[in-house]
Amino acid sequence: MEAILLCGGLGTRLRSVVSDRPKPMADIAGKPFLHYLVKMLSESGVKHLIFALGYMGEQIEAYFKSGEEYGLSISYSYEESPLGTGGAIRNALSHVSAENVLVLNADTYFHTDYENLLAEQLKNQAVMTIASRKIKDISRYGAILKDETGRILRWNEKMSLNEEKSPKPGEINGGICVMKKSLIEKIPEGKQSLENDCIPAWLEDGVYLQAIPSDGYFMDIGIPEDYAQFRKDIENGTINEEVS
């Protein structure tokens, strides 16, 4: 498998923790957050990893180098100015050789079956298959609404709390998807948000996008509270990972 890791965000909400490094390089038990993510990807069958880099991206390249230590090869795609998630994926296209490629947010650890995600993409002839996660409160993330087959009908990357201001359960984008290379080629060059520009436009055009739920461990370290929780989960063994 081939994968693109989106590492170009500025990490403003986690700036108090990572002022001197890109957010995915935040320290977790003496190693960067990305170490745990790259290790999981390698163990899941990813052989070629493409880092889509922006802010302080050279720190990531200096740490991971060729990828040999992780049993995979690594390519690096740099953006000269912030391109957004969609723009970063399009910018990395020259490094993509597979017909279908995994795309992941580099600040999210979501343990799911990547092989199954790809299999569902091929079986249903979808051009994009998102790994979704059911959670108790979608106010920070937004919701995916789909039919009984998994086809996405409505997409709201961000939604407010309901009128009672109480937590609202739902199914969210887990920050992982499989995309056909031909779909990436349709992303306009320049600044594009995959979530706010590309996906809504594709749905409006009737493009077949689907979501496959997973109940694997999920943590987005975008805010200090969740960053602290991930550190705790690594240190107490909630996540099966060697930290020595």
PDB file of C-alpha atoms in Angstrom:
ATOM      1  CA  MET A   1       0.000   0.000   0.000  1.00  0.00           C
ATOM      2  CA  GLU A   2       0.908   3.619  -0.540  1.00  0.00           C
ATOM      3  CA  ALA A   3      -0.060   6.467   1.811  1.00  0.00           C
ATOM      4  CA  ILE A   4       0.027  10.270   1.997  1.00  0.00           C
ATOM      5  CA  LEU A   5       0.451  11.821   5.451  1.00  0.00           C
ATOM      6  CA  LEU A   6      -0.839  15.400   5.673  1.00  0.00           C
ATOM      7  CA  CYS A   7       1.629  17.276   7.900  1.00  0.00           C
ATOM      8  CA  GLY A   8       1.291  20.868   6.709  1.00  0.00           C
ATOM      9  CA  GLY A   9      -0.971  22.355   9.377  1.00  0.00           C
ATOM     10  CA  LEU A  10       0.216  25.167  11.637  1.00  0.00           C
ATOM     11  CA  GLY A  11      -1.024  23.533  14.841  1.00  0.00           C
ATOM     12  CA  THR A  12      -2.221  26.813  16.360  1.00  0.00           C
ATOM     13  CA  ARG A  13      -4.460  25.147  18.985  1.00  0.00           C
ATOM     14  CA  LEU A  14      -1.492  23.110  20.248  1.00  0.00           C
ATOM     15  CA  ARG A  15       1.019  25.960  20.054  1.00  0.00           C
ATOM     16  CA  SER A  16       1.560  25.953  23.829  1.00  0.00           C
ATOM     17  CA  VAL A  17       2.935  22.410  23.510  1.00  0.00           C
ATOM     18  CA  VAL A  18       4.719  22.490  20.150  1.00  0.00           C
ATOM     19  CA  SER A  19       5.937  26.051  19.658  1.00  0.00           C
ATOM     20  CA  ASP A  20       9.304  24.816  18.376  1.00  0.00           C
ATOM     21  CA  ARG A  21       8.160  22.006  16.072  1.00  0.00           C
ATOM     22  CA  PRO A  22       5.346  20.919  13.741  1.00  0.00           C
ATOM     23  CA  LYS A  23       2.331  19.536  15.596  1.00  0.00           C
ATOM     24  CA  PRO A  24       2.815  15.887  14.501  1.00  0.00           C
ATOM     25  CA  MET A  25       6.301  15.968  16.079  1.00  0.00           C
ATOM     26  CA  ALA A  26       4.865  16.643  19.558  1.00  0.00           C
ATOM     27  CA  ASP A  27       6.712  14.598  22.165  1.00  0.00           C
ATOM     28  CA  ILE A  28       5.021  11.421  23.377  1.00  0.00           C
ATOM     29  CA  ALA A  29       7.065   9.390  25.875  1.00  0.00           C
ATOM     30  CA  GLY A  30      10.335  10.558  24.342  1.00  0.00           C
ATOM     31  CA  LYS A  31       9.335  10.036  20.706  1.00  0.00           C
ATOM     32  CA  PRO A  32       7.361  12.203  18.280  1.00  0.00           C
ATOM     33  CA  PHE A  33       3.661  11.484  17.782  1.00  0.00           C
ATOM     34  CA  LEU A  34       4.456  10.644  14.154  1.00  0.00           C
ATOM     35  CA  HIS A  35       6.674   7.762  15.274  1.00  0.00           C
ATOM     36  CA  TYR A  36       3.642   5.877  16.565  1.00  0.00           C
ATOM     37  CA  LEU A  37       1.603   6.644  13.467  1.00  0.00           C
ATOM     38  CA  VAL A  38       4.339   5.662  10.991  1.00  0.00           C
ATOM     39  CA  LYS A  39       5.049   2.473  12.953  1.00  0.00           C
ATOM     40  CA  MET A  40       1.363   1.531  12.821  1.00  0.00           C
ATOM     41  CA  LEU A  41       1.236   2.201   9.075  1.00  0.00           C
ATOM     42  CA  SER A  42       4.314   0.071   8.431  1.00  0.00           C
ATOM     43  CA  GLU A  43       2.907  -2.800  10.488  1.00  0.00           C
ATOM     44  CA  SER A  44      -0.372  -2.477   8.550  1.00  0.00           C
ATOM     45  CA  GLY A  45       1.293  -3.052   5.183  1.00  0.00           C
ATOM     46  CA  VAL A  46       2.177   0.429   3.932  1.00  0.00           C
ATOM     47  CA  LYS A  47       5.365   0.195   1.853  1.00  0.00           C
ATOM     48  CA  HIS A  48       5.627   3.726   0.436  1.00  0.00           C
ATOM     49  CA  LEU A  49       4.842   6.774   2.554  1.00  0.00           C
ATOM     50  CA  ILE A  50       4.560  10.309   1.186  1.00  0.00           C
ATOM     51  CA  PHE A  51       4.919  13.131   3.699  1.00  0.00           C
ATOM     52  CA  ALA A  52       3.038  16.259   2.574  1.00  0.00           C
ATOM     53  CA  LEU A  53       5.021  18.910   4.446  1.00  0.00           C
ATOM     54  CA  GLY A  54       4.663  22.585   5.225  1.00  0.00           C
ATOM     55  CA  TYR A  55       5.385  24.434   8.474  1.00  0.00           C
ATOM     56  CA  MET A  56       8.785  23.279   9.870  1.00  0.00           C
ATOM     57  CA  GLY A  57       8.584  20.251   7.607  1.00  0.00           C
ATOM     58  CA  GLU A  58      12.354  19.881   7.460  1.00  0.00           C
ATOM     59  CA  GLN A  59      12.259  18.597  11.055  1.00  0.00           C
ATOM     60  CA  ILE A  60      10.120  15.672   9.934  1.00  0.00           C
ATOM     61  CA  GLU A  61      12.416  14.813   7.029  1.00  0.00           C
ATOM     62  CA  ALA A  62      15.479  15.020   9.296  1.00  0.00           C
ATOM     63  CA  TYR A  63      13.897  12.551  11.723  1.00  0.00           C
ATOM     64  CA  PHE A  64      12.457   9.942   9.345  1.00  0.00           C
ATOM     65  CA  LYS A  65      15.005  10.214   6.505  1.00  0.00           C
ATOM     66  CA  SER A  66      14.551   7.378   3.973  1.00  0.00           C
ATOM     67  CA  GLY A  67      12.168   5.381   6.167  1.00  0.00           C
ATOM     68  CA  GLU A  68      14.462   2.351   6.239  1.00  0.00           C
ATOM     69  CA  GLU A  69      14.278   2.145  10.034  1.00  0.00           C
ATOM     70  CA  TYR A  70      10.510   1.661   9.737  1.00  0.00           C
ATOM     71  CA  GLY A  71      10.636  -0.889   6.926  1.00  0.00           C
ATOM     72  CA  LEU A  72       9.208   1.387   4.239  1.00  0.00           C
ATOM     73  CA  SER A  73      10.326   4.036   1.760  1.00  0.00           C
ATOM     74  CA  ILE A  74       9.525   7.706   2.269  1.00  0.00           C
ATOM     75  CA  SER A  75       9.091  10.549  -0.221  1.00  0.00           C
ATOM     76  CA  TYR A  76       8.724  14.202   0.741  1.00  0.00           C
ATOM     77  CA  SER A  77       6.385  16.739  -0.865  1.00  0.00           C
ATOM     78  CA  TYR A  78       6.853  20.363   0.238  1.00  0.00           C
ATOM     79  CA  GLU A  79       4.381  23.216  -0.177  1.00  0.00           C
ATOM     80  CA  GLU A  80       5.844  26.713  -0.532  1.00  0.00           C
ATOM     81  CA  SER A  81       2.763  28.282   1.052  1.00  0.00           C
ATOM     82  CA  PRO A  82      -0.200  26.721   2.892  1.00  0.00           C
ATOM     83  CA  LEU A  83      -2.316  24.766   0.405  1.00  0.00           C
ATOM     84  CA  GLY A  84      -4.959  23.251   2.665  1.00  0.00           C
ATOM     85  CA  THR A  85      -5.629  19.526   2.828  1.00  0.00           C
ATOM     86  CA  GLY A  86      -6.887  19.200  -0.741  1.00  0.00           C
ATOM     87  CA  GLY A  87      -4.094  21.322  -2.164  1.00  0.00           C
ATOM     88  CA  ALA A  88      -1.477  19.327  -0.255  1.00  0.00           C
ATOM     89  CA  ILE A  89      -2.837  16.046  -1.635  1.00  0.00           C
ATOM     90  CA  ARG A  90      -2.797  17.470  -5.170  1.00  0.00           C
ATOM     91  CA  ASN A  91       0.732  18.788  -4.631  1.00  0.00           C
ATOM     92  CA  ALA A  92       1.906  15.281  -3.639  1.00  0.00           C
ATOM     93  CA  LEU A  93       0.437  13.676  -6.768  1.00  0.00           C
ATOM     94  CA  SER A  94       3.789  13.360  -8.562  1.00  0.00           C
ATOM     95  CA  HIS A  95       4.932  10.912  -5.859  1.00  0.00           C
ATOM     96  CA  VAL A  96       1.843   8.672  -6.170  1.00  0.00           C
ATOM     97  CA  SER A  97       2.205   5.530  -8.260  1.00  0.00           C
ATOM     98  CA  ALA A  98      -0.678   3.361  -6.981  1.00  0.00           C
ATOM     99  CA  GLU A  99      -4.176   3.488  -8.459  1.00  0.00           C
ATOM    100  CA  ASN A 100      -5.584   3.864  -4.931  1.00  0.00           C
ATOM    101  CA  VAL A 101      -3.753   5.633  -2.109  1.00  0.00           C
ATOM    102  CA  LEU A 102      -4.365   6.031   1.618  1.00  0.00           C
ATOM    103  CA  VAL A 103      -4.600   9.635   2.837  1.00  0.00           C
ATOM    104  CA  LEU A 104      -4.235  10.397   6.546  1.00  0.00           C
ATOM    105  CA  ASN A 105      -4.202  13.418   8.841  1.00  0.00           C
ATOM    106  CA  ALA A 106      -0.851  13.401  10.633  1.00  0.00           C
ATOM    107  CA  ASP A 107      -2.335  14.613  13.926  1.00  0.00           C
ATOM    108  CA  THR A 108      -4.815  11.737  14.268  1.00  0.00           C
ATOM    109  CA  TYR A 109      -4.175   8.196  15.490  1.00  0.00           C
ATOM    110  CA  PHE A 110      -7.015   5.973  14.273  1.00  0.00           C
ATOM    111  CA  HIS A 111      -6.403   2.247  14.429  1.00  0.00           C
ATOM    112  CA  THR A 112      -8.442   0.718  11.623  1.00  0.00           C
ATOM    113  CA  ASP A 113      -8.130  -2.023   9.007  1.00  0.00           C
ATOM    114  CA  TYR A 114      -6.518  -0.273   6.042  1.00  0.00           C
ATOM    115  CA  GLU A 115      -6.625  -3.398   3.879  1.00  0.00           C
ATOM    116  CA  ASN A 116     -10.380  -3.666   4.450  1.00  0.00           C
ATOM    117  CA  LEU A 117     -10.805   0.013   3.601  1.00  0.00           C
ATOM    118  CA  LEU A 118      -9.070  -0.590   0.272  1.00  0.00           C
ATOM    119  CA  ALA A 119     -11.084  -3.779  -0.323  1.00  0.00           C
ATOM    120  CA  GLU A 120     -14.361  -1.894   0.221  1.00  0.00           C
ATOM    121  CA  GLN A 121     -13.203   0.785  -2.200  1.00  0.00           C
ATOM    122  CA  LEU A 122     -12.536  -1.801  -4.903  1.00  0.00           C
ATOM    123  CA  LYS A 123     -15.649  -3.898  -4.192  1.00  0.00           C
ATOM    124  CA  ASN A 124     -18.048  -0.966  -4.447  1.00  0.00           C
ATOM    125  CA  GLN A 125     -16.135   0.849  -7.203  1.00  0.00           C
ATOM    126  CA  ALA A 126     -16.048   4.014  -5.121  1.00  0.00           C
ATOM    127  CA  VAL A 127     -13.537   6.768  -5.857  1.00  0.00           C
ATOM    128  CA  MET A 128     -13.153   7.666  -2.180  1.00  0.00           C
ATOM    129  CA  THR A 129     -13.723   5.564   0.938  1.00  0.00           C
ATOM    130  CA  ILE A 130     -13.575   7.304   4.312  1.00  0.00           C
ATOM    131  CA  ALA A 131     -12.910   5.550   7.617  1.00  0.00           C
ATOM    132  CA  SER A 132     -15.585   6.960   9.906  1.00  0.00           C
ATOM    133  CA  ARG A 133     -15.961   6.814  13.680  1.00  0.00           C
ATOM    134  CA  LYS A 134     -19.079   6.927  15.825  1.00  0.00           C
ATOM    135  CA  ILE A 135     -18.608   9.268  18.795  1.00  0.00           C
ATOM    136  CA  LYS A 136     -20.756  10.739  21.561  1.00  0.00           C
ATOM    137  CA  ASP A 137     -20.251  14.407  20.652  1.00  0.00           C
ATOM    138  CA  ILE A 138     -19.717  15.613  17.092  1.00  0.00           C
ATOM    139  CA  SER A 139     -19.648  19.343  17.902  1.00  0.00           C
ATOM    140  CA  ARG A 140     -15.868  19.568  17.446  1.00  0.00           C
ATOM    141  CA  TYR A 141     -15.795  17.534  14.242  1.00  0.00           C
ATOM    142  CA  GLY A 142     -19.057  17.465  12.286  1.00  0.00           C
ATOM    143  CA  ALA A 143     -21.119  14.601  10.908  1.00  0.00           C
ATOM    144  CA  ILE A 144     -21.383  12.228   7.977  1.00  0.00           C
ATOM    145  CA  LEU A 145     -24.893  11.268   6.850  1.00  0.00           C
ATOM    146  CA  LYS A 146     -25.107   8.207   4.594  1.00  0.00           C
ATOM    147  CA  ASP A 147     -27.578   5.660   3.221  1.00  0.00           C
ATOM    148  CA  GLU A 148     -27.803   1.993   4.214  1.00  0.00           C
ATOM    149  CA  THR A 149     -25.098   1.032   1.698  1.00  0.00           C
ATOM    150  CA  GLY A 150     -22.576   3.486   3.147  1.00  0.00           C
ATOM    151  CA  ARG A 151     -22.842   6.041   0.349  1.00  0.00           C
ATOM    152  CA  ILE A 152     -22.352   9.550   1.717  1.00  0.00           C
ATOM    153  CA  LEU A 153     -25.413  11.746   1.230  1.00  0.00           C
ATOM    154  CA  ARG A 154     -24.522  14.803   3.288  1.00  0.00           C
ATOM    155  CA  TRP A 155     -21.234  16.085   4.594  1.00  0.00           C
ATOM    156  CA  ASN A 156     -20.806  18.615   7.380  1.00  0.00           C
ATOM    157  CA  GLU A 157     -17.232  18.935   8.542  1.00  0.00           C
ATOM    158  CA  LYS A 158     -18.284  21.192  11.428  1.00  0.00           C
ATOM    159  CA  MET A 159     -21.641  21.329  13.214  1.00  0.00           C
ATOM    160  CA  SER A 160     -22.722  23.308  16.264  1.00  0.00           C
ATOM    161  CA  LEU A 161     -24.279  21.855  19.395  1.00  0.00           C
ATOM    162  CA  ASN A 162     -28.018  21.270  19.301  1.00  0.00           C
ATOM    163  CA  GLU A 163     -30.427  23.822  20.748  1.00  0.00           C
ATOM    164  CA  GLU A 164     -30.113  22.348  24.248  1.00  0.00           C
ATOM    165  CA  LYS A 165     -26.314  22.815  24.026  1.00  0.00           C
ATOM    166  CA  SER A 166     -25.896  19.150  24.936  1.00  0.00           C
ATOM    167  CA  PRO A 167     -23.485  16.670  23.302  1.00  0.00           C
ATOM    168  CA  LYS A 168     -24.771  15.352  19.996  1.00  0.00           C
ATOM    169  CA  PRO A 169     -23.731  11.816  18.931  1.00  0.00           C
ATOM    170  CA  GLY A 170     -22.988  10.919  15.342  1.00  0.00           C
ATOM    171  CA  GLU A 171     -20.563   9.531  12.799  1.00  0.00           C
ATOM    172  CA  ILE A 172     -17.517  11.621  11.919  1.00  0.00           C
ATOM    173  CA  ASN A 173     -14.690  11.679   9.433  1.00  0.00           C
ATOM    174  CA  GLY A 174     -11.867   9.719  11.070  1.00  0.00           C
ATOM    175  CA  GLY A 175      -9.163  11.569   9.154  1.00  0.00           C
ATOM    176  CA  ILE A 176      -8.327   8.538   6.987  1.00  0.00           C
ATOM    177  CA  CYS A 177      -9.524   7.711   3.505  1.00  0.00           C
ATOM    178  CA  VAL A 178      -8.637   5.795   0.365  1.00  0.00           C
ATOM    179  CA  MET A 179      -8.675   7.919  -2.798  1.00  0.00           C
ATOM    180  CA  LYS A 180      -8.373   6.921  -6.411  1.00  0.00           C
ATOM    181  CA  LYS A 181      -5.466   8.618  -8.106  1.00  0.00           C
ATOM    182  CA  SER A 182      -7.855   9.773 -10.830  1.00  0.00           C
ATOM    183  CA  LEU A 183      -9.874  11.667  -8.198  1.00  0.00           C
ATOM    184  CA  ILE A 184      -6.761  13.403  -6.872  1.00  0.00           C
ATOM    185  CA  GLU A 185      -6.023  14.523 -10.427  1.00  0.00           C
ATOM    186  CA  LYS A 186      -9.356  16.388 -10.425  1.00  0.00           C
ATOM    187  CA  ILE A 187      -8.390  18.569  -7.447  1.00  0.00           C
ATOM    188  CA  PRO A 188      -7.552  22.058  -8.777  1.00  0.00           C
ATOM    189  CA  GLU A 189      -3.991  23.169  -8.137  1.00  0.00           C
ATOM    190  CA  GLY A 190      -3.541  25.772  -5.429  1.00  0.00           C
ATOM    191  CA  LYS A 191      -5.225  26.180  -2.057  1.00  0.00           C
ATOM    192  CA  GLN A 192      -8.073  23.723  -1.535  1.00  0.00           C
ATOM    193  CA  SER A 193      -9.710  22.207   1.527  1.00  0.00           C
ATOM    194  CA  LEU A 194     -10.567  18.543   1.024  1.00  0.00           C
ATOM    195  CA  GLU A 195     -13.292  18.799   3.664  1.00  0.00           C
ATOM    196  CA  ASN A 196     -14.811  22.175   2.788  1.00  0.00           C
ATOM    197  CA  ASP A 197     -14.165  22.534  -0.953  1.00  0.00           C
ATOM    198  CA  CYS A 198     -13.548  19.200  -2.662  1.00  0.00           C
ATOM    199  CA  ILE A 199     -15.894  16.749  -0.935  1.00  0.00           C
ATOM    200  CA  PRO A 200     -18.977  19.052  -0.989  1.00  0.00           C
ATOM    201  CA  ALA A 201     -18.367  19.753  -4.698  1.00  0.00           C
ATOM    202  CA  TRP A 202     -17.986  16.056  -5.509  1.00  0.00           C
ATOM    203  CA  LEU A 203     -21.180  15.182  -3.643  1.00  0.00           C
ATOM    204  CA  GLU A 204     -23.046  17.915  -5.496  1.00  0.00           C
ATOM    205  CA  ASP A 205     -21.803  16.407  -8.761  1.00  0.00           C
ATOM    206  CA  GLY A 206     -23.027  12.946  -7.744  1.00  0.00           C
ATOM    207  CA  VAL A 207     -19.579  11.391  -7.285  1.00  0.00           C
ATOM    208  CA  TYR A 208     -19.755   8.089  -5.374  1.00  0.00           C
ATOM    209  CA  LEU A 209     -18.089   8.566  -1.986  1.00  0.00           C
ATOM    210  CA  GLN A 210     -18.605   6.118   0.862  1.00  0.00           C
ATOM    211  CA  ALA A 211     -17.896   5.842   4.591  1.00  0.00           C
ATOM    212  CA  ILE A 212     -16.969   2.620   6.387  1.00  0.00           C
ATOM    213  CA  PRO A 213     -17.241   2.755  10.203  1.00  0.00           C
ATOM    214  CA  SER A 214     -14.506   1.484  12.494  1.00  0.00           C
ATOM    215  CA  ASP A 215     -14.471   1.216  16.283  1.00  0.00           C
ATOM    216  CA  GLY A 216     -10.674   1.193  16.641  1.00  0.00           C
ATOM    217  CA  TYR A 217      -8.773   3.472  19.014  1.00  0.00           C
ATOM    218  CA  PHE A 218      -9.208   7.101  17.909  1.00  0.00           C
ATOM    219  CA  MET A 219      -7.429  10.232  19.114  1.00  0.00           C
ATOM    220  CA  ASP A 220      -6.942  13.615  17.450  1.00  0.00           C
ATOM    221  CA  ILE A 221      -4.146  15.461  19.301  1.00  0.00           C
ATOM    222  CA  GLY A 222      -5.225  18.862  17.964  1.00  0.00           C
ATOM    223  CA  ILE A 223      -5.974  20.295  21.397  1.00  0.00           C
ATOM    224  CA  PRO A 224      -3.869  20.091  24.595  1.00  0.00           C
ATOM    225  CA  GLU A 225      -6.421  17.935  26.457  1.00  0.00           C
ATOM    226  CA  ASP A 226      -6.412  15.193  23.809  1.00  0.00           C
ATOM    227  CA  TYR A 227      -2.646  15.427  23.378  1.00  0.00           C
ATOM    228  CA  ALA A 228      -2.316  14.775  27.124  1.00  0.00           C
ATOM    229  CA  GLN A 229      -4.757  11.862  26.887  1.00  0.00           C
ATOM    230  CA  PHE A 230      -2.772  10.232  24.072  1.00  0.00           C
ATOM    231  CA  ARG A 231       0.418  10.542  26.114  1.00  0.00           C
ATOM    232  CA  LYS A 232      -1.357   8.882  29.026  1.00  0.00           C
ATOM    233  CA  ASP A 233      -2.694   6.089  26.803  1.00  0.00           C
ATOM    234  CA  ILE A 234       0.779   5.339  25.443  1.00  0.00           C
ATOM    235  CA  GLU A 235       2.382   5.374  28.868  1.00  0.00           C
ATOM    236  CA  ASN A 236      -0.226   3.142  30.531  1.00  0.00           C
ATOM    237  CA  GLY A 237      -0.362   0.633  27.678  1.00  0.00           C
ATOM    238  CA  THR A 238      -3.868   1.427  26.406  1.00  0.00           C
ATOM    239  CA  ILE A 239      -2.237   1.522  22.971  1.00  0.00           C
ATOM    240  CA  ASN A 240      -0.188  -1.584  22.255  1.00  0.00           C
ATOM    241  CA  GLU A 241       3.114   0.160  21.569  1.00  0.00           C
ATOM    242  CA  GLU A 242       6.663  -0.235  22.823  1.00  0.00           C
ATOM    243  CA  VAL A 243       7.782   3.073  24.337  1.00  0.00           C
ATOM    244  CA  SER A 244      11.302   2.103  25.365  1.00  0.00           C
TER     245      SER A 244
END
